[in-house]
């Protein structure tokens, strides 16, 4: 799933003045939307591992890749990239 956070997103003012950066929680919100678009509403979730390695700037395109992990509890690994550059990765588990 591809997404762009617009320059006027309400989470951007103050994060950071003069050089806005998309907050990690907004990136994770897009990850959850991608999982729910593929698998339906999930309810409560845990994020046992999340790593942010590069900032995402407003207006930049990013792509989310989701991979289901086999097991008793629904679980997905995700990766968010901008072109060939990793922005974030981690794991989402149904609580």
mmCIF file of C-alpha atoms in Angstrom:
data_model
loop_
_atom_site.group_PDB
_atom_site.id
_atom_site.type_symbol
_atom_site.label_atom_id
_atom_site.label_comp_id
_atom_site.label_asym_id
_atom_site.label_seq_id
_atom_site.Cartn_x
_atom_site.Cartn_y
_atom_site.Cartn_z
ATOM 1 C CA UNK A 1 0.000 0.000 0.000
ATOM 2 C CA UNK A 2 1.381 3.371 -0.976
ATOM 3 C CA UNK A 3 0.675 6.538 0.999
ATOM 4 C CA UNK A 4 1.608 10.216 1.246
ATOM 5 C CA UNK A 5 1.160 12.345 4.358
ATOM 6 C CA UNK A 6 0.088 15.779 3.126
ATOM 7 C CA UNK A 7 1.814 19.013 4.165
ATOM 8 C CA UNK A 8 -1.334 20.116 6.032
ATOM 9 C CA UNK A 9 -1.756 16.974 8.172
ATOM 10 C CA UNK A 10 -2.896 18.040 11.685
ATOM 11 C CA UNK A 11 -0.058 16.140 13.415
ATOM 12 C CA UNK A 12 2.684 18.168 11.717
ATOM 13 C CA UNK A 13 2.565 21.588 13.432
ATOM 14 C CA UNK A 14 5.216 21.563 16.127
ATOM 15 C CA UNK A 15 6.790 18.306 14.900
ATOM 16 C CA UNK A 16 9.268 20.035 14.220
ATOM 17 C CA UNK A 17 9.110 23.806 13.620
ATOM 18 C CA UNK A 18 10.946 24.814 10.466
ATOM 19 C CA UNK A 19 11.491 21.212 9.310
ATOM 20 C CA UNK A 20 8.340 19.106 9.710
ATOM 21 C CA UNK A 21 8.780 15.350 10.098
ATOM 22 C CA UNK A 22 5.924 12.855 9.953
ATOM 23 C CA UNK A 23 5.454 11.478 13.501
ATOM 24 C CA UNK A 24 6.025 7.748 13.899
ATOM 25 C CA UNK A 25 2.482 7.293 15.200
ATOM 26 C CA UNK A 26 1.137 8.554 11.842
ATOM 27 C CA UNK A 27 3.313 6.032 9.978
ATOM 28 C CA UNK A 28 2.057 3.260 12.294
ATOM 29 C CA UNK A 29 -1.530 4.375 11.712
ATOM 30 C CA UNK A 30 -0.997 3.787 7.981
ATOM 31 C CA UNK A 31 0.482 0.336 8.734
ATOM 32 C CA UNK A 32 -2.626 -0.591 10.761
ATOM 33 C CA UNK A 33 -4.871 0.650 7.944
ATOM 34 C CA UNK A 34 -2.968 -1.558 5.464
ATOM 35 C CA UNK A 35 -3.335 -4.643 7.674
ATOM 36 C CA UNK A 36 -7.044 -4.004 8.252
ATOM 37 C CA UNK A 37 -7.620 -3.376 4.529
ATOM 38 C CA UNK A 38 -6.213 -6.854 3.828
ATOM 39 C CA UNK A 39 -7.594 -8.744 6.852
ATOM 40 C CA UNK A 40 -10.568 -6.798 8.216
ATOM 41 C CA UNK A 41 -10.968 -5.158 11.642
ATOM 42 C CA UNK A 42 -8.502 -6.561 14.146
ATOM 43 C CA UNK A 43 -9.399 -5.063 17.513
ATOM 44 C CA UNK A 44 -6.661 -4.633 20.109
ATOM 45 C CA UNK A 45 -3.099 -4.971 18.847
ATOM 46 C CA UNK A 46 0.404 -5.126 20.285
ATOM 47 C CA UNK A 47 3.560 -3.775 18.703
ATOM 48 C CA UNK A 48 6.299 -5.943 20.250
ATOM 49 C CA UNK A 49 8.947 -4.534 17.952
ATOM 50 C CA UNK A 50 9.089 -1.320 15.924
ATOM 51 C CA UNK A 51 12.168 0.379 14.552
ATOM 52 C CA UNK A 52 12.293 3.783 12.854
ATOM 53 C CA UNK A 53 15.518 4.196 10.871
ATOM 54 C CA UNK A 54 14.878 7.247 8.658
ATOM 55 C CA UNK A 55 12.488 10.197 8.859
ATOM 56 C CA UNK A 56 9.540 10.545 6.517
ATOM 57 C CA UNK A 57 8.893 14.093 5.351
ATOM 58 C CA UNK A 58 5.463 15.480 4.458
ATOM 59 C CA UNK A 59 4.655 14.974 0.776
ATOM 60 C CA UNK A 60 7.041 12.018 0.347
ATOM 61 C CA UNK A 61 5.632 8.764 -1.027
ATOM 62 C CA UNK A 62 6.125 5.670 1.072
ATOM 63 C CA UNK A 63 5.126 2.049 0.530
ATOM 64 C CA UNK A 64 4.051 -0.508 3.142
ATOM 65 C CA UNK A 65 4.786 -4.208 2.739
ATOM 66 C CA UNK A 66 2.956 -6.615 5.049
ATOM 67 C CA UNK A 67 3.864 -10.265 5.583
ATOM 68 C CA UNK A 68 1.708 -12.647 7.629
ATOM 69 C CA UNK A 69 3.636 -14.774 10.131
ATOM 70 C CA UNK A 70 2.395 -18.324 10.771
ATOM 71 C CA UNK A 71 1.374 -19.179 14.316
ATOM 72 C CA UNK A 72 -1.524 -19.493 16.751
ATOM 73 C CA UNK A 73 -2.001 -15.719 17.073
ATOM 74 C CA UNK A 74 -2.478 -13.468 14.038
ATOM 75 C CA UNK A 75 0.824 -11.667 13.487
ATOM 76 C CA UNK A 76 2.348 -9.578 10.699
ATOM 77 C CA UNK A 77 5.772 -8.218 9.927
ATOM 78 C CA UNK A 78 5.829 -4.870 8.165
ATOM 79 C CA UNK A 79 8.317 -2.696 6.362
ATOM 80 C CA UNK A 80 7.823 0.931 5.290
ATOM 81 C CA UNK A 81 10.090 2.164 2.499
ATOM 82 C CA UNK A 82 10.622 5.337 0.479
ATOM 83 C CA UNK A 83 12.012 4.117 -2.833
ATOM 84 C CA UNK A 84 14.876 1.832 -1.803
ATOM 85 C CA UNK A 85 15.299 3.444 1.631
ATOM 86 C CA UNK A 86 13.855 1.750 4.708
ATOM 87 C CA UNK A 87 11.915 4.086 6.975
ATOM 88 C CA UNK A 88 10.448 1.693 9.542
ATOM 89 C CA UNK A 89 9.948 -1.986 10.237
ATOM 90 C CA UNK A 90 8.417 -4.077 12.932
ATOM 91 C CA UNK A 91 5.785 -6.524 14.007
ATOM 92 C CA UNK A 92 2.060 -6.273 14.808
ATOM 93 C CA UNK A 93 0.299 -8.937 16.897
ATOM 94 C CA UNK A 94 -3.365 -9.299 17.786
ATOM 95 C CA UNK A 95 -3.553 -8.840 21.575
#
